[in-house]
CSV table of C-alpha atoms in Angstrom, one decimal:
chain,number,residue,atom,x,y,z
A,1,GLU,CA,86.5,128.7,90.8
A,2,PRO,CA,85.3,125.9,92.9
A,3,GLU,CA,88.0,124.6,95.5
A,4,VAL,CA,88.2,122.0,98.4
A,5,THR,CA,88.4,123.7,101.8
A,6,GLN,CA,90.0,122.2,104.9
A,7,THR,CA,90.1,122.9,108.5
A,8,PRO,CA,91.5,123.2,110.8
A,9,SER,CA,95.4,124.3,108.7
A,10,HIS,CA,97.3,123.0,111.7
A,11,GLN,CA,96.3,120.9,114.4
A,12,VAL,CA,98.6,119.7,117.5
A,13,THR,CA,97.3,117.2,119.5
A,14,GLN,CA,98.7,115.0,122.6
A,15,MET,CA,99.3,111.1,121.8
A,16,GLY,CA,96.2,109.1,122.6
A,17,GLN,CA,94.0,111.8,121.7
A,18,GLU,CA,91.1,112.2,118.9
A,19,VAL,CA,91.2,114.3,116.4
A,20,ILE,CA,88.9,115.2,113.6
A,21,LEU,CA,90.2,116.8,110.1
A,22,ARG,CA,87.4,118.5,108.5
A,23,CYS,CA,87.1,119.1,104.4
A,24,VAL,CA,84.4,120.8,102.2
A,25,PRO,CA,84.6,118.9,98.7
A,26,ILE,CA,83.6,121.1,95.8
A,27,SER,CA,79.8,121.3,95.6
A,28,ASN,CA,79.2,119.0,92.7
A,29,HIS,CA,81.7,116.3,93.1
A,30,LEU,CA,80.6,112.9,94.2
A,31,TYR,CA,83.9,110.7,95.5
A,32,PHE,CA,85.8,111.9,98.1
A,33,TYR,CA,89.4,110.9,99.2
A,34,TRP,CA,92.0,111.1,102.1
A,35,TYR,CA,95.7,111.3,101.6
A,36,ARG,CA,98.3,112.0,103.9
A,37,GLN,CA,102.1,113.3,103.2
A,38,ILE,CA,104.5,112.4,105.9
A,39,LEU,CA,107.3,115.1,106.0
A,40,GLY,CA,109.7,114.2,103.2
A,41,GLN,CA,107.8,111.5,101.6
A,42,LYS,CA,105.6,110.8,99.0
A,43,VAL,CA,101.4,111.2,98.8
A,44,GLU,CA,99.8,108.1,100.5
A,45,PHE,CA,96.3,107.0,99.4
A,46,LEU,CA,94.1,106.3,102.7
A,47,VAL,CA,90.5,105.8,101.4
A,48,SER,CA,87.9,106.8,98.7
A,49,PHE,CA,84.3,107.4,99.7
A,50,TYR,CA,81.0,107.4,97.5
A,51,ASN,CA,77.4,107.5,97.9
A,52,ASN,CA,77.7,107.3,101.6
A,53,GLU,CA,80.4,104.3,101.7
A,54,ILE,CA,84.0,103.6,101.9
A,55,SER,CA,84.9,102.5,98.4
A,56,GLU,CA,88.6,101.5,99.0
A,57,LYS,CA,91.1,101.7,101.9
A,58,SER,CA,94.8,101.1,102.0
A,59,GLU,CA,96.7,99.3,104.6
A,60,ILE,CA,97.5,102.6,106.3
A,61,PHE,CA,93.7,102.9,107.1
A,62,ASP,CA,93.3,100.3,110.1
A,63,ASP,CA,90.8,100.7,112.8
A,64,GLN,CA,91.8,104.0,114.6
A,65,PHE,CA,90.6,105.8,111.3
A,66,SER,CA,87.0,106.8,110.2
A,67,VAL,CA,85.7,108.8,107.4
A,68,GLU,CA,82.0,110.1,107.5
A,69,ARG,CA,80.0,112.7,105.7
A,70,PRO,CA,77.8,114.0,108.6
A,71,ASP,CA,76.0,116.6,106.3
A,72,GLY,CA,75.5,117.8,102.5
A,73,SER,CA,78.6,119.5,102.6
A,74,ASN,CA,81.4,118.4,105.2
A,75,PHE,CA,83.4,115.3,104.9
A,76,THR,CA,85.6,114.2,107.8
A,77,LEU,CA,88.6,112.1,108.8
A,78,LYS,CA,88.5,110.9,112.4
A,79,ILE,CA,91.7,109.0,114.1
A,80,ARG,CA,90.6,107.8,117.2
A,81,SER,CA,93.8,107.5,119.5
A,82,THR,CA,96.7,109.4,117.9
A,83,LYS,CA,100.0,107.9,117.4
A,84,LEU,CA,103.3,109.9,116.8
A,85,GLU,CA,103.4,108.2,113.3
A,86,ASP,CA,100.1,110.0,112.4
A,87,SER,CA,101.9,113.1,112.7
A,88,ALA,CA,101.7,114.1,108.3
A,89,MET,CA,99.8,116.5,106.1
A,90,TYR,CA,96.3,115.1,105.8
A,91,PHE,CA,95.0,116.6,102.6
A,92,CYS,CA,91.1,116.0,101.1
A,93,ALA,CA,90.2,115.5,97.5
A,94,SER,CA,87.3,115.1,95.3
A,95,SER,CA,86.1,114.2,92.0
A,96,GLU,CA,83.0,115.3,89.9
A,97,ASP,CA,81.7,111.7,88.7
A,98,ARG,CA,82.8,108.3,87.7
A,99,VAL,CA,83.8,109.3,84.1
A,100,ARG,CA,86.0,112.2,85.4
A,101,ALA,CA,86.6,110.3,88.9
A,102,ASP,CA,90.4,110.5,88.2
A,103,THR,CA,90.4,114.3,87.9
A,104,GLN,CA,91.0,115.0,91.5
A,105,TYR,CA,91.6,118.4,93.3
A,106,PHE,CA,93.2,118.9,96.6
A,107,GLY,CA,92.4,120.7,99.6
A,108,PRO,CA,95.3,122.8,100.9
A,109,GLY,CA,95.7,120.2,103.7
A,110,THR,CA,95.8,120.0,107.5
A,111,ARG,CA,99.2,119.6,109.4
A,112,LEU,CA,98.8,117.5,112.1
A,113,THR,CA,101.3,117.5,114.9
A,114,VAL,CA,101.3,114.3,117.3
A,115,LEU,CA,103.1,115.1,120.6
B,1,ARG,CA,110.2,97.5,93.2
B,2,LYS,CA,108.5,100.6,93.7
B,3,GLU,CA,105.3,101.4,92.2
B,4,VAL,CA,106.1,104.8,90.8
B,5,GLU,CA,109.9,106.0,90.4
B,6,GLN,CA,111.2,109.4,90.0
B,7,ASP,CA,114.6,110.6,90.2
B,8,PRO,CA,114.2,112.6,93.5
B,9,GLY,CA,117.0,115.5,91.9
B,10,PRO,CA,117.1,118.6,92.8
B,11,PHE,CA,117.2,119.8,89.2
B,12,ASN,CA,118.9,123.4,88.9
B,13,VAL,CA,118.5,125.0,85.8
B,14,PRO,CA,118.6,128.5,84.7
B,15,GLU,CA,115.7,130.3,83.7
B,16,GLY,CA,114.7,129.8,80.2
B,17,ALA,CA,116.4,126.3,79.8
B,18,THR,CA,114.5,123.2,79.3
B,19,VAL,CA,114.2,120.2,81.3
B,20,ALA,CA,112.9,116.6,81.6
B,21,PHE,CA,111.4,114.3,83.9
B,22,ASN,CA,111.1,110.6,83.6
B,23,CYS,CA,109.2,108.4,85.8
B,24,THR,CA,108.6,104.5,85.6
B,25,TYR,CA,105.5,102.3,87.0
B,26,SER,CA,105.7,99.1,87.9
B,27,ASN,CA,102.0,98.1,86.8
B,28,SER,CA,101.7,97.3,83.8
B,29,ALA,CA,97.9,97.4,84.7
B,30,SER,CA,98.0,101.0,84.8
B,31,GLN,CA,95.5,102.8,83.3
B,32,SER,CA,95.6,106.4,84.1
B,33,PHE,CA,98.6,109.2,84.5
B,34,PHE,CA,99.2,112.4,85.4
B,35,TRP,CA,102.2,115.2,86.3
B,36,TYR,CA,100.8,117.1,89.1
B,37,ARG,CA,103.2,119.9,90.8
B,38,GLN,CA,103.6,120.4,94.5
B,39,ASP,CA,105.0,123.1,96.2
B,40,CYS,CA,106.5,123.8,99.0
B,41,ARG,CA,104.2,122.7,102.3
B,42,LYS,CA,101.2,123.0,99.8
B,43,GLU,CA,98.5,120.8,98.1
B,44,PRO,CA,99.7,118.7,95.2
B,45,LYS,CA,97.8,120.4,91.9
B,46,LEU,CA,97.2,118.6,88.8
B,47,LEU,CA,99.6,119.7,86.0
B,48,MET,CA,98.1,117.7,83.4
B,49,SER,CA,96.7,114.0,82.3
B,50,VAL,CA,99.0,112.0,80.4
B,51,TYR,CA,98.1,110.1,77.3
B,52,SER,CA,99.5,107.6,74.7
B,53,SER,CA,99.4,109.8,71.8
B,54,GLY,CA,101.6,112.5,73.9
B,55,ASN,CA,99.9,115.8,74.9
B,56,GLU,CA,100.9,119.3,75.2
B,57,ASP,CA,100.1,122.6,77.5
B,58,GLY,CA,101.9,125.6,76.5
B,59,ARG,CA,105.6,124.9,77.7
B,60,PHE,CA,104.6,121.4,78.7
B,61,THR,CA,105.0,118.7,77.3
B,62,ALA,CA,104.0,114.9,78.5
B,63,GLN,CA,104.8,111.7,77.0
B,64,LEU,CA,103.6,108.0,77.8
B,65,ASN,CA,105.5,105.1,76.5
B,66,ARG,CA,103.3,101.9,77.5
B,67,ALA,CA,105.7,99.3,76.3
B,68,SER,CA,108.4,100.5,78.4
B,69,GLN,CA,106.2,102.0,81.2
B,70,TYR,CA,107.6,105.2,81.0
B,71,ILE,CA,106.2,108.6,81.2
B,72,SER,CA,108.0,112.2,80.8
B,73,LEU,CA,107.4,115.4,81.1
B,74,LEU,CA,109.5,118.0,79.6
B,75,ILE,CA,109.3,121.8,80.4
B,76,ARG,CA,110.4,124.3,77.7
B,77,ASP,CA,111.4,128.1,78.8
B,78,SER,CA,111.4,127.1,82.3
B,79,LYS,CA,110.4,130.2,84.5
B,80,LEU,CA,111.6,131.0,88.2
B,81,SER,CA,107.7,130.2,89.0
B,82,ASP,CA,108.3,126.6,87.4
B,83,SER,CA,110.0,125.8,90.4
B,84,ALA,CA,108.0,123.1,92.6
B,85,THR,CA,108.7,119.6,93.1
B,86,TYR,CA,106.9,117.2,90.5
B,87,LEU,CA,104.9,114.2,90.9
B,88,CYS,CA,104.5,111.5,88.8
B,89,VAL,CA,101.1,109.9,89.7
B,90,VAL,CA,99.3,106.7,87.8
B,91,ILE,CA,95.8,104.9,88.4
B,92,LEU,CA,95.9,101.0,88.0
B,93,THR,CA,93.3,99.5,86.4
B,94,GLY,CA,90.8,97.9,88.5
B,95,GLY,CA,92.4,100.0,91.3
B,96,GLY,CA,89.0,102.6,91.7
B,97,ASN,CA,90.3,105.8,91.9
B,98,LYS,CA,93.5,105.6,93.8
B,99,LEU,CA,96.1,107.9,93.1
B,100,THR,CA,99.4,106.2,93.4
B,101,PHE,CA,102.3,108.8,93.5
B,102,GLY,CA,106.1,108.7,92.8
B,103,THR,CA,108.4,110.6,95.8
B,104,GLY,CA,108.9,113.7,93.2
B,105,THR,CA,111.6,115.0,91.4
B,106,GLN,CA,112.8,118.5,92.9
B,107,LEU,CA,113.1,121.6,90.4
B,108,LYS,CA,114.7,124.8,91.2
B,109,VAL,CA,114.8,127.4,88.1
B,110,GLU,CA,117.6,130.0,89.0
B,111,LEU,CA,118.6,133.6,87.4
């Protein structure tokens, strides 16, 4: 069964450093998303991406964040200057097309720890 | 008021019990509704979509009441493997494909 993959599974970084989280969505999917979950809290939407541009972003997704689809398979989330409060689980998700866009499949997540 | 509200639990039930979870959502413009399951430190996994007519998938039954802005999930004959956090999720009309999650209800099924 096709699945979304994410690397690394765990990233530890120093405050102020840049991190890039990587995702490989399901191959025939067209819509891509990033969500985050701070420990003990709910899953929160960050950004959606379609046709090589951002479709929607939340208030959390400020200028420190950016997304990119550098090639035909990867989808990345960059945090330019990490803060302690960026420590969270980051989930990538993808969905197939506009009709089935509400059915999103999540990757296993990257645990980001900012020290 | 929170966009999606759930009783956090935990619900501790014996194996074989029937358990029901409830969820309310604040925005009447919500258009799509789901239950996801999340195991500890794992990703959310889609359990089932929720339709106005109600729907069933094996031991799981989901109901939607648009008038009351209320969603429910019923698990019959619960198994040890059902132990997880159950997340109520909605998509708002005009909200693109953004999933809005509740905080989840924790279920522990015991011997």
